[in-house]
Amino acid sequence: MSIIDIKVPASIARALRLPENNPRRQQLRVLKKLLRKARFTEFGQRFRFDEILMNRHPGKKFQELVPCYNYNSIYADWWHSTLEGKADVCWPGKIKYYALSSGTSEAASKYIPVTNEMLRGNKIVMIKQLLSLRTYEDLPYSSVGKGWLTLSGSTDLQKNSGYYAGDLSGITVKKSPFWFQPFYKPGKKIARQKDWNKKLKEIVDKAPEWDIGFVVGVPAWVQMCLEMIIQRYQLTTIHDIWPNLAFFVHGGVSFEPYRQGFEKLVAKPLIYIETYLASEGFIAYQDRQYAKGMKLVISEHIFHEFVPFNEKNFDANGDMVTNPETLMIHEVEEGIDYALLISTSAGAWRYLIGDTIRFVDRERNEIIITGRTKQYLSLVGEHLSIDNMNKAVQLAGESLNVCIPEFTVAGIPYENFFAHHWYVACNDDVDKEALRKAIDDRLKELNDDYAVERKSALKEVFLTVLKEETFMRFMASKGKVGGQHKFPRVLKGKMLEDWQAFLAAEARNAS
């Protein structure tokens, strides 16, 4: 039996059949649902949710009365008391689960509230994405009915006074519906394993016993797992052991830097399916085979607002100003980078998630992730986004026929001006100077501001080639090993200092 033929609960089935209205109407309906649910909470009373609901223009009134938050401000003002066991703060009842998240640039863990309503909304979106597979050309139905290997965080959550905390992926697996259990790998016992290296070893040990159709996870860690299996059993490709593997469901980072490395591991093309599942909720998903981007979730459990990512709304450090310009879904334009504000069924209100997105198809509400508000380079006005960097690295790698699965870049002082220092992972033989020049040239083609500044204050570009294992060892040294952790594409501040110290120590140990 195929997973897309499973009979789902009636309440979810009704949600899946919701009529399609225009995006503005759908989003206002979601906003009103959230406001009605939270109207008697402390937050709802403070910011007059009843008044917003009675207004003829609830979206605009909501923006007028409710301030914008980032994690630090909403935690300091509201969420901290929910960790102390207080009920009805930003969402009705007590918060029993928290997703631990540090993003890609923060050192300290963030405690993101997780509620049953949010998990239900995520589940509905997941089922919609599964059902969308029926529109794919030449869909390998036999593979759809096989196992799902999910490289997630541990389901053995931290138990605290009155709540549990852990990776959202671990919470999701722990609370997954009964009908998904027969398909789920690596199974409950291995899923509870907290030691990532032991978990990978146990997955490799069990690999011959499974018939896998889907692999789900962050590209870097999935690639590592597949390489370990191939090496352990002396295979040519992963299809020698999993002939029905047909799908790779990925998210969190751009897949393009990893594509060439993945294609070396398979005997036949995989169907790549992109998702945008953050600790705060399921935000977008790829719902058709040749989509330009991912379909924004606008009819379930998240109300979206969009802040143009420019100097008017963000300072040089990527911090949002107090009263930014905010737009609703019907006011956005294609080709502009927006920082995403979300209000959710877990008590996040006008919350800056930290990602920047761009609409690539406004008619279909399709977006791509272009970067992070804190992870971009603009030392002298070059305005480099992660999207620019990903494309430049991809094109440079293709031109030199090398695989670059990881990279990061830092802005540094240089001769009274500035320079960029690139660190790239490449296990292939590569001409370092040719790669440096190729990345620099591609960025000049992709970004006019960069091209201008390379003739002015951005005086030089440096490049260091490292083994992929070096990046992984650094992540391990920071305690960021596992399925949800991604290497930051831009290094600044303390993280840059730690990286430079780590590389210096590695060099001393090697000498």
Short mmCIF file of C-alpha atoms in Angstrom, two decimals:
data_model
loop_
_atom_site.label_atom_id
_atom_site.label_comp_id
_atom_site.label_asym_id
_atom_site.label_seq_id
_atom_site.Cartn_x
_atom_site.Cartn_y
_atom_site.Cartn_z
CA MET A 1 0.00 0.00 0.00
CA SER A 2 1.28 3.47 -0.90
CA ILE A 3 1.56 6.14 1.79
CA ILE A 4 -0.43 8.56 -0.39
CA ASP A 5 -3.35 6.11 -0.29
CA ILE A 6 -3.54 6.08 3.52
CA LYS A 7 -6.94 7.12 4.91
CA VAL A 8 -6.35 10.18 7.07
CA PRO A 9 -8.48 11.31 10.05
CA ALA A 10 -11.71 13.12 9.14
CA SER A 11 -10.66 16.45 10.68
CA ILE A 12 -7.51 16.55 8.57
CA ALA A 13 -9.37 15.38 5.47
CA ARG A 14 -11.77 18.32 5.83
CA ALA A 15 -8.83 20.72 6.08
CA LEU A 16 -7.29 19.27 2.93
CA ARG A 17 -10.48 20.06 1.00
CA LEU A 18 -10.57 23.74 1.93
CA PRO A 19 -11.74 25.84 -1.02
CA GLU A 20 -9.16 28.00 -2.77
CA ASN A 21 -9.88 31.70 -2.34
CA ASN A 22 -7.66 34.62 -3.13
CA PRO A 23 -4.46 34.84 -1.02
CA ARG A 24 -5.51 37.96 0.89
CA ARG A 25 -8.82 36.38 1.93
CA GLN A 26 -7.11 33.14 2.95
CA GLN A 27 -4.56 34.98 5.07
CA LEU A 28 -7.16 37.16 6.79
CA ARG A 29 -9.15 34.04 7.63
CA VAL A 30 -6.03 32.50 9.19
CA LEU A 31 -5.33 35.71 11.13
CA LYS A 32 -8.86 35.84 12.51
CA LYS A 33 -8.66 32.19 13.54
CA LEU A 34 -5.44 32.83 15.42
CA LEU A 35 -6.79 35.99 17.07
CA ARG A 36 -10.02 34.28 18.20
CA LYS A 37 -8.06 31.40 19.70
CA ALA A 38 -5.66 33.69 21.61
CA ARG A 39 -8.01 36.56 22.49
CA PHE A 40 -8.15 35.70 26.21
CA THR A 41 -4.41 35.19 26.66
CA GLU A 42 -2.26 37.84 28.31
CA PHE A 43 -0.90 38.80 24.93
CA GLY A 44 -4.35 38.98 23.38
CA GLN A 45 -5.66 41.17 26.17
CA ARG A 46 -2.63 43.48 26.12
CA PHE A 47 -2.88 44.09 22.39
CA ARG A 48 -6.68 44.20 22.14
CA PHE A 49 -7.34 41.21 19.91
CA ASP A 50 -11.11 41.74 20.34
CA GLU A 51 -10.80 45.21 18.88
CA ILE A 52 -8.77 43.88 15.94
CA LEU A 53 -11.40 41.20 15.25
CA MET A 54 -14.17 43.80 15.17
CA ASN A 55 -12.31 46.12 12.81
CA ARG A 56 -13.25 46.29 9.13
CA HIS A 57 -9.58 45.93 8.24
CA PRO A 58 -8.18 43.44 10.77
CA GLY A 59 -4.87 43.02 8.97
CA LYS A 60 -4.02 46.71 9.11
CA LYS A 61 -5.35 47.05 12.67
CA PHE A 62 -3.22 44.07 13.72
CA GLN A 63 -0.13 45.78 12.30
CA GLU A 64 -1.09 49.03 14.03
CA LEU A 65 -1.62 47.58 17.53
CA VAL A 66 0.85 44.70 17.78
CA PRO A 67 4.61 45.41 17.76
CA CYS A 68 7.16 43.37 15.81
CA TYR A 69 9.38 40.97 17.72
CA ASN A 70 12.57 39.03 17.26
CA TYR A 71 13.42 36.04 19.44
CA ASN A 72 15.22 38.03 22.13
CA SER A 73 12.42 40.57 22.56
CA ILE A 74 9.51 38.12 22.56
CA TYR A 75 11.38 35.80 24.92
CA ALA A 76 12.20 38.63 27.33
CA ASP A 77 8.67 40.06 27.28
CA TRP A 78 6.56 36.89 27.03
CA TRP A 79 7.96 33.44 26.36
CA HIS A 80 10.25 33.26 29.41
CA SER A 81 7.23 32.97 31.70
CA THR A 82 5.86 29.98 29.76
CA LEU A 83 9.08 28.10 30.55
CA GLU A 84 8.30 28.74 34.21
CA GLY A 85 4.98 26.94 33.77
CA LYS A 86 2.67 29.91 33.35
CA ALA A 87 -0.40 29.24 31.21
CA ASP A 88 -2.30 31.46 28.75
CA VAL A 89 0.59 33.78 27.97
CA CYS A 90 0.75 33.99 24.17
CA TRP A 91 -1.35 30.90 23.42
CA PRO A 92 -4.09 29.18 25.44
CA GLY A 93 -2.92 26.61 27.98
CA LYS A 94 0.54 25.56 29.06
CA ILE A 95 3.32 24.98 26.55
CA LYS A 96 4.44 21.36 26.93
CA TYR A 97 7.03 21.19 24.14
CA TYR A 98 9.80 23.50 22.97
CA ALA A 99 11.89 23.16 19.83
CA LEU A 100 15.52 23.92 20.57
CA SER A 101 17.01 25.98 17.80
CA SER A 102 20.19 27.98 17.43
CA GLY A 103 19.81 28.71 13.72
CA THR A 104 23.13 28.87 11.88
CA SER A 105 24.72 31.86 13.55
CA GLU A 106 23.58 32.00 17.16
CA ALA A 107 25.52 30.23 19.91
CA ALA A 108 22.84 29.93 22.60
CA SER A 109 19.82 27.67 22.20
CA LYS A 110 16.47 29.25 21.53
CA TYR A 111 13.33 27.74 23.06
CA ILE A 112 10.59 27.92 20.41
CA PRO A 113 7.08 27.00 21.67
CA VAL A 114 5.46 23.98 20.01
CA THR A 115 1.72 23.34 20.41
CA ASN A 116 -0.64 20.60 19.25
CA GLU A 117 -2.29 23.14 16.93
CA MET A 118 1.03 23.89 15.28
CA LEU A 119 1.88 20.20 14.88
CA ARG A 120 -1.56 19.58 13.38
CA GLY A 121 -1.03 22.40 10.89
CA ASN A 122 2.39 20.99 10.00
CA LYS A 123 0.82 17.55 9.52
CA ILE A 124 -1.81 18.91 7.12
CA VAL A 125 0.87 20.63 5.05
CA MET A 126 2.94 17.43 4.98
CA ILE A 127 -0.04 15.46 3.68
CA LYS A 128 -0.76 18.10 1.04
CA GLN A 129 2.80 17.81 -0.16
CA LEU A 130 2.51 14.02 -0.31
CA LEU A 131 -0.71 14.25 -2.29
CA SER A 132 0.94 16.67 -4.72
CA LEU A 133 3.25 13.83 -5.82
CA ARG A 134 0.33 12.44 -7.83
CA THR A 135 0.86 15.26 -10.35
CA TYR A 136 4.49 14.29 -11.03
CA GLU A 137 5.42 12.81 -14.41
CA ASP A 138 6.40 9.12 -14.44
CA LEU A 139 6.00 8.88 -10.67
CA PRO A 140 7.63 5.67 -9.36
CA TYR A 141 4.63 4.49 -7.32
CA SER A 142 6.48 1.42 -6.10
CA SER A 143 8.99 3.70 -4.36
CA VAL A 144 6.24 5.80 -2.73
CA GLY A 145 5.18 2.73 -0.76
CA LYS A 146 8.67 2.02 0.59
CA GLY A 147 10.45 3.21 3.71
CA TRP A 148 11.23 6.79 4.68
CA LEU A 149 14.71 7.23 6.16
CA THR A 150 14.50 10.43 8.17
CA LEU A 151 17.75 11.84 9.56
CA SER A 152 16.21 13.85 12.36
CA GLY A 153 17.09 14.96 15.84
CA SER A 154 16.71 12.64 18.79
CA THR A 155 13.20 11.77 19.95
CA ASP A 156 14.65 11.34 23.46
CA LEU A 157 13.69 14.83 24.56
CA GLN A 158 15.07 16.79 27.49
CA LYS A 159 12.64 16.60 30.40
CA ASN A 160 12.43 19.76 32.43
CA SER A 161 10.05 21.06 35.05
CA GLY A 162 6.72 20.87 33.26
CA TYR A 163 7.92 20.65 29.65
CA TYR A 164 10.03 18.74 27.12
CA ALA A 165 12.61 20.28 24.79
CA GLY A 166 14.48 19.04 21.72
CA ASP A 167 14.79 19.29 17.94
CA LEU A 168 11.47 19.94 16.19
CA SER A 169 12.22 16.95 13.95
CA GLY A 170 12.51 14.79 17.06
CA ILE A 171 9.24 16.14 18.50
CA THR A 172 7.50 15.62 15.14
CA VAL A 173 8.68 12.01 14.85
CA LYS A 174 7.75 11.30 18.46
CA LYS A 175 4.21 12.59 17.86
CA SER A 176 3.82 11.29 14.28
CA PRO A 177 0.49 9.57 13.43
CA PHE A 178 0.12 5.79 13.78
CA TRP A 179 -0.35 5.27 10.05
CA PHE A 180 3.14 6.66 9.35
CA GLN A 181 4.97 4.29 11.69
CA PRO A 182 5.27 1.31 9.26
CA PHE A 183 7.06 3.55 6.75
CA TYR A 184 9.33 5.34 9.22
CA LYS A 185 13.03 4.47 9.45
CA PRO A 186 15.37 4.21 11.31
CA GLY A 187 12.73 3.21 13.87
CA LYS A 188 12.03 4.34 17.41
CA LYS A 189 15.10 2.82 19.07
CA ILE A 190 17.67 4.45 16.79
CA ALA A 191 15.63 7.67 16.66
CA ARG A 192 16.05 8.05 20.43
CA GLN A 193 19.85 7.98 20.10
CA LYS A 194 21.31 11.38 21.06
CA ASP A 195 24.88 10.72 19.95
CA TRP A 196 24.84 11.61 16.26
CA ASN A 197 27.90 9.49 15.39
CA LYS A 198 26.40 6.45 17.10
CA LYS A 199 23.09 7.08 15.34
CA LEU A 200 24.82 7.15 11.94
CA LYS A 201 26.69 3.93 12.78
CA GLU A 202 23.46 2.18 13.77
CA ILE A 203 21.77 3.37 10.57
CA VAL A 204 24.67 2.02 8.52
CA ASP A 205 24.46 -1.31 10.40
CA LYS A 206 20.73 -1.61 9.65
CA ALA A 207 20.84 -0.35 6.06
CA PRO A 208 20.75 -3.81 4.37
CA GLU A 209 17.53 -4.67 6.24
CA TRP A 210 15.55 -1.74 4.85
CA ASP A 211 13.89 -1.01 1.51
CA ILE A 212 14.11 2.78 1.29
CA GLY A 213 12.12 4.93 -1.14
CA PHE A 214 12.58 8.35 0.50
CA VAL A 215 15.49 9.97 2.29
CA VAL A 216 14.68 13.08 4.33
CA GLY A 217 17.14 15.53 5.86
CA VAL A 218 19.69 18.31 5.52
CA PRO A 219 21.87 17.66 2.42
CA ALA A 220 25.28 17.62 4.14
CA TRP A 221 24.33 14.99 6.72
CA VAL A 222 22.34 12.86 4.28
CA GLN A 223 25.28 12.86 1.88
CA MET A 224 27.59 11.78 4.71
CA CYS A 225 25.24 8.95 5.67
CA LEU A 226 24.97 7.65 2.10
CA GLU A 227 28.75 7.80 1.66
CA MET A 228 29.23 5.80 4.86
CA ILE A 229 26.82 3.10 3.65
CA ILE A 230 28.51 2.89 0.25
CA GLN A 231 31.95 2.63 1.86
CA ARG A 232 30.89 0.08 4.50
CA TYR A 233 29.37 -2.37 2.03
CA GLN A 234 31.79 -1.68 -0.84
CA LEU A 235 29.03 -0.49 -3.16
CA THR A 236 29.24 1.40 -6.42
CA THR A 237 26.17 3.53 -5.64
CA ILE A 238 23.49 3.67 -2.99
CA HIS A 239 21.07 2.01 -5.43
CA ASP A 240 23.04 -1.22 -5.06
CA ILE A 241 21.52 -1.57 -1.59
CA TRP A 242 18.33 0.52 -1.97
CA PRO A 243 17.16 -0.04 -5.57
CA ASN A 244 13.81 1.69 -4.88
CA LEU A 245 15.32 4.94 -3.59
CA ALA A 246 13.68 7.61 -5.74
CA PHE A 247 13.08 10.71 -3.57
CA PHE A 248 15.20 13.09 -1.54
CA VAL A 249 13.21 15.51 0.62
CA HIS A 250 15.48 18.34 1.72
CA GLY A 251 15.36 21.80 3.22
CA GLY A 252 17.17 24.36 5.32
CA VAL A 253 19.88 25.23 2.79
CA SER A 254 20.19 25.52 -0.97
CA PHE A 255 20.66 22.09 -2.51
CA GLU A 256 22.69 23.28 -5.51
CA PRO A 257 26.15 23.15 -3.86
CA TYR A 258 25.48 19.49 -3.01
CA ARG A 259 23.91 18.34 -6.28
CA GLN A 260 27.12 17.26 -8.01
CA GLY A 261 28.23 15.27 -4.96
CA PHE A 262 24.85 13.54 -4.69
CA GLU A 263 24.82 12.54 -8.35
CA LYS A 264 28.05 10.60 -7.78
CA LEU A 265 26.28 8.47 -5.17
CA VAL A 266 23.29 7.29 -7.26
CA ALA A 267 22.80 5.06 -10.27
CA LYS A 268 19.63 6.80 -11.44
CA PRO A 269 18.26 10.31 -10.99
CA LEU A 270 16.44 11.14 -7.77
CA ILE A 271 13.35 13.33 -7.51
CA TYR A 272 14.37 16.26 -5.31
CA ILE A 273 11.58 17.76 -3.19
CA GLU A 274 12.25 20.99 -1.30
CA THR A 275 10.56 21.93 1.97
CA TYR A 276 10.68 24.93 4.27
CA LEU A 277 10.01 23.50 7.70
CA ALA A 278 11.36 25.75 10.45
CA SER A 279 11.18 25.28 14.21
CA GLU A 280 8.36 27.86 14.16
CA GLY A 281 6.21 26.00 11.61
CA PHE A 282 5.85 24.50 8.14
CA ILE A 283 6.19 27.62 5.99
CA ALA A 284 6.38 26.43 2.36
CA TYR A 285 6.78 23.31 0.24
CA GLN A 286 7.39 22.28 -3.34
CA ASP A 287 4.03 21.15 -4.72
CA ARG A 288 4.87 20.46 -8.38
CA GLN A 289 7.71 18.81 -10.21
CA TYR A 290 9.26 21.72 -12.07
CA ALA A 291 8.38 24.54 -9.71
CA LYS A 292 10.48 27.69 -9.63
CA GLY A 293 10.22 27.71 -5.86
CA MET A 294 8.12 26.51 -2.94
CA LYS A 295 4.41 27.21 -2.40
CA LEU A 296 3.90 29.46 0.62
CA VAL A 297 1.48 27.98 3.17
CA ILE A 298 -1.24 30.62 3.44
CA SER A 299 -4.40 28.75 4.44
CA GLU A 300 -3.46 26.77 7.55
CA HIS A 301 -1.76 27.95 10.73
CA ILE A 302 0.56 30.84 9.85
CA PHE A 303 -0.15 34.49 9.07
CA HIS A 304 2.66 36.04 7.03
CA GLU A 305 3.95 39.56 6.75
CA PHE A 306 6.82 40.74 4.59
CA VAL A 307 9.41 43.40 5.43
CA PRO A 308 11.45 44.71 2.46
CA PHE A 309 15.05 43.79 3.25
CA ASN A 310 16.70 47.16 2.72
CA GLU A 311 18.52 49.94 4.58
CA LYS A 312 15.22 51.56 5.54
CA ASN A 313 14.11 48.54 7.58
CA PHE A 314 17.42 46.93 8.68
CA ASP A 315 20.68 48.31 10.04
CA ALA A 316 24.18 47.23 9.00
CA ASN A 317 24.11 44.33 11.49
CA GLY A 318 20.90 42.93 10.05
CA ASP A 319 18.77 44.09 12.98
CA MET A 320 15.25 45.24 12.15
CA VAL A 321 14.26 48.81 13.03
CA THR A 322 11.49 49.41 15.56
CA ASN A 323 8.68 50.26 13.14
CA PRO A 324 9.52 48.65 9.80
CA GLU A 325 7.46 48.79 6.64
CA THR A 326 5.35 45.62 6.62
CA LEU A 327 3.32 44.19 3.74
CA MET A 328 0.64 41.52 3.45
CA ILE A 329 0.52 38.77 0.85
CA HIS A 330 -1.43 40.81 -1.71
CA GLU A 331 1.07 43.70 -1.53
CA VAL A 332 4.30 41.87 -2.37
CA GLU A 333 6.18 41.95 -5.67
CA GLU A 334 8.36 39.44 -7.47
CA GLY A 335 12.12 39.86 -7.42
CA ILE A 336 12.37 41.72 -4.08
CA ASP A 337 13.95 40.23 -0.98
CA TYR A 338 11.69 40.29 2.09
CA ALA A 339 12.35 39.39 5.69
CA LEU A 340 9.59 37.13 6.95
CA LEU A 341 7.37 37.98 9.93
CA ILE A 342 5.05 35.20 11.11
CA SER A 343 2.19 34.83 13.55
CA THR A 344 1.47 31.22 14.40
CA SER A 345 -0.68 28.76 16.29
CA ALA A 346 2.11 28.39 18.85
CA GLY A 347 2.02 31.97 20.13
CA ALA A 348 4.57 33.65 17.89
CA TRP A 349 3.23 37.10 17.02
CA ARG A 350 4.72 39.29 14.28
CA TYR A 351 7.87 37.28 14.86
CA LEU A 352 10.99 37.88 12.76
CA ILE A 353 12.03 34.37 11.81
CA GLY A 354 15.40 35.56 10.49
CA ASP A 355 15.08 34.28 6.91
CA THR A 356 14.82 36.37 3.76
CA ILE A 357 12.66 35.15 0.89
CA ARG A 358 11.82 36.23 -2.64
CA PHE A 359 8.65 35.66 -4.65
CA VAL A 360 9.51 33.98 -7.95
CA ASP A 361 5.90 33.35 -9.00
CA ARG A 362 3.37 35.65 -7.37
CA GLU A 363 0.41 34.00 -9.10
CA ARG A 364 1.25 30.68 -7.45
CA ASN A 365 2.68 32.24 -4.25
CA GLU A 366 5.97 30.48 -4.86
CA ILE A 367 9.06 31.64 -2.99
CA ILE A 368 12.73 30.85 -2.65
CA ILE A 369 14.85 31.37 0.46
CA THR A 370 17.54 33.93 -0.35
CA GLY A 371 19.38 34.07 2.97
CA ARG A 372 19.30 35.25 6.55
CA THR A 373 18.93 38.78 7.87
CA LYS A 374 22.15 38.23 9.84
CA GLN A 375 23.95 36.33 7.10
CA TYR A 376 24.74 38.64 4.24
CA LEU A 377 27.83 40.64 3.35
CA SER A 378 27.71 44.36 2.83
CA LEU A 379 30.94 45.80 4.18
CA VAL A 380 31.06 48.62 1.66
CA GLY A 381 27.74 48.32 -0.17
CA GLU A 382 28.32 45.07 -2.09
CA HIS A 383 25.00 43.63 -0.78
CA LEU A 384 25.84 39.96 -1.26
CA SER A 385 23.01 37.60 -0.39
CA ILE A 386 23.38 33.88 0.32
CA ASP A 387 21.49 33.31 -2.93
CA ASN A 388 24.27 35.18 -4.80
CA MET A 389 26.90 33.11 -3.01
CA ASN A 390 25.19 29.78 -3.67
CA LYS A 391 24.86 30.52 -7.38
CA ALA A 392 28.44 31.75 -7.70
CA VAL A 393 29.84 28.66 -5.99
CA GLN A 394 27.62 26.38 -8.07
CA LEU A 395 28.67 28.00 -11.36
CA ALA A 396 32.35 28.11 -10.38
CA GLY A 397 32.29 24.44 -9.39
CA GLU A 398 30.62 23.46 -12.66
CA SER A 399 33.12 25.45 -14.72
CA LEU A 400 36.05 23.66 -13.04
CA ASN A 401 34.25 20.30 -12.74
CA VAL A 402 34.71 20.08 -8.97
CA CYS A 403 32.27 19.45 -6.12
CA ILE A 404 32.00 22.11 -3.39
CA PRO A 405 29.57 20.79 -0.75
CA GLU A 406 30.33 23.43 1.90
CA PHE A 407 31.59 26.98 2.00
CA THR A 408 31.61 30.04 4.18
CA VAL A 409 32.84 33.61 3.72
CA ALA A 410 33.96 36.40 6.03
CA GLY A 411 34.48 40.12 5.52
CA ILE A 412 37.87 41.30 6.81
CA PRO A 413 39.91 44.56 6.94
CA TYR A 414 42.60 44.80 4.25
CA GLU A 415 45.08 47.62 3.56
CA ASN A 416 42.84 50.33 5.04
CA PHE A 417 39.96 48.91 3.00
CA PHE A 418 38.21 45.54 2.98
CA ALA A 419 38.37 42.04 1.51
CA HIS A 420 36.35 38.84 1.44
CA HIS A 421 37.91 35.58 2.65
CA TRP A 422 36.28 32.43 1.28
CA TYR A 423 36.70 29.00 2.86
CA VAL A 424 35.51 26.20 0.58
CA ALA A 425 35.27 22.45 1.09
CA CYS A 426 36.57 20.51 -1.89
CA ASN A 427 37.91 16.97 -1.80
CA ASP A 428 38.71 17.09 -5.53
CA ASP A 429 42.01 18.31 -6.98
CA VAL A 430 41.42 21.98 -7.71
CA ASP A 431 43.47 24.99 -8.79
CA LYS A 432 42.91 27.35 -5.86
CA GLU A 433 43.63 30.50 -7.85
CA ALA A 434 41.33 29.43 -10.69
CA LEU A 435 38.54 28.74 -8.19
CA ARG A 436 39.07 32.07 -6.44
CA LYS A 437 38.87 33.93 -9.74
CA ALA A 438 35.85 31.92 -10.93
CA ILE A 439 33.84 32.76 -7.78
CA ASP A 440 34.85 36.41 -7.98
CA ASP A 441 33.92 36.64 -11.67
CA ARG A 442 30.58 34.92 -11.18
CA LEU A 443 29.67 37.30 -8.34
CA LYS A 444 30.47 40.28 -10.57
CA GLU A 445 28.04 38.88 -13.15
CA LEU A 446 25.32 38.15 -10.59
CA ASN A 447 25.51 41.33 -8.51
CA ASP A 448 26.09 44.80 -9.96
CA ASP A 449 26.83 46.32 -6.53
CA TYR A 450 29.56 43.75 -5.96
CA ALA A 451 31.06 44.47 -9.38
CA VAL A 452 31.21 48.19 -8.59
CA GLU A 453 32.74 47.73 -5.13
CA ARG A 454 35.41 45.33 -6.45
CA LYS A 455 36.76 48.39 -8.30
CA SER A 456 36.61 50.49 -5.16
CA ALA A 457 36.75 49.64 -1.44
CA LEU A 458 36.47 45.84 -1.73
CA LYS A 459 40.10 45.45 -2.66
CA GLU A 460 40.73 41.72 -2.61
CA VAL A 461 39.25 38.23 -2.47
CA PHE A 462 41.10 35.45 -0.65
CA LEU A 463 40.26 31.76 -0.78
CA THR A 464 41.27 28.78 1.36
CA VAL A 465 40.52 25.24 0.23
CA LEU A 466 39.77 22.73 3.02
CA LYS A 467 38.55 19.17 3.25
CA GLU A 468 34.84 18.71 3.93
CA GLU A 469 35.73 16.91 7.17
CA THR A 470 37.22 20.16 8.51
CA PHE A 471 33.82 21.85 8.35
CA MET A 472 32.19 18.87 10.07
CA ARG A 473 34.80 18.82 12.84
CA PHE A 474 34.20 22.50 13.54
CA MET A 475 30.47 21.89 13.81
CA ALA A 476 31.16 19.03 16.22
CA SER A 477 33.38 21.31 18.30
CA LYS A 478 30.42 23.70 18.65
CA GLY A 479 28.06 20.87 19.63
CA LYS A 480 26.14 21.33 16.36
CA VAL A 481 26.22 17.79 15.03
CA GLY A 482 23.07 16.29 13.62
CA GLY A 483 20.30 16.42 11.11
CA GLN A 484 19.13 20.00 11.71
CA HIS A 485 22.45 21.84 11.92
CA LYS A 486 23.83 23.74 8.93
CA PHE A 487 27.19 25.44 8.53
CA PRO A 488 26.76 29.24 8.44
CA ARG A 489 27.42 30.71 5.00
CA VAL A 490 28.63 34.01 6.47
CA LEU A 491 30.89 34.24 9.50
CA LYS A 492 30.85 37.29 11.73
CA GLY A 493 31.81 38.23 15.27
CA LYS A 494 32.37 35.44 17.80
CA MET A 495 31.68 32.67 15.28
CA LEU A 496 34.38 34.03 12.96
CA GLU A 497 36.85 34.26 15.87
CA ASP A 498 36.09 30.66 16.86
CA TRP A 499 36.50 29.48 13.25
CA GLN A 500 39.87 31.21 12.87
CA ALA A 501 41.06 29.79 16.21
CA PHE A 502 39.87 26.32 15.19
CA LEU A 503 41.77 26.45 11.88
CA ALA A 504 44.92 27.67 13.65
CA ALA A 505 44.69 24.76 16.10
CA GLU A 506 44.15 22.31 13.23
CA ALA A 507 47.25 23.67 11.48
CA ARG A 508 49.36 23.33 14.66
CA ASN A 509 48.20 19.75 15.18
CA ALA A 510 49.02 18.88 11.57
CA SER A 511 52.56 20.30 11.76
#
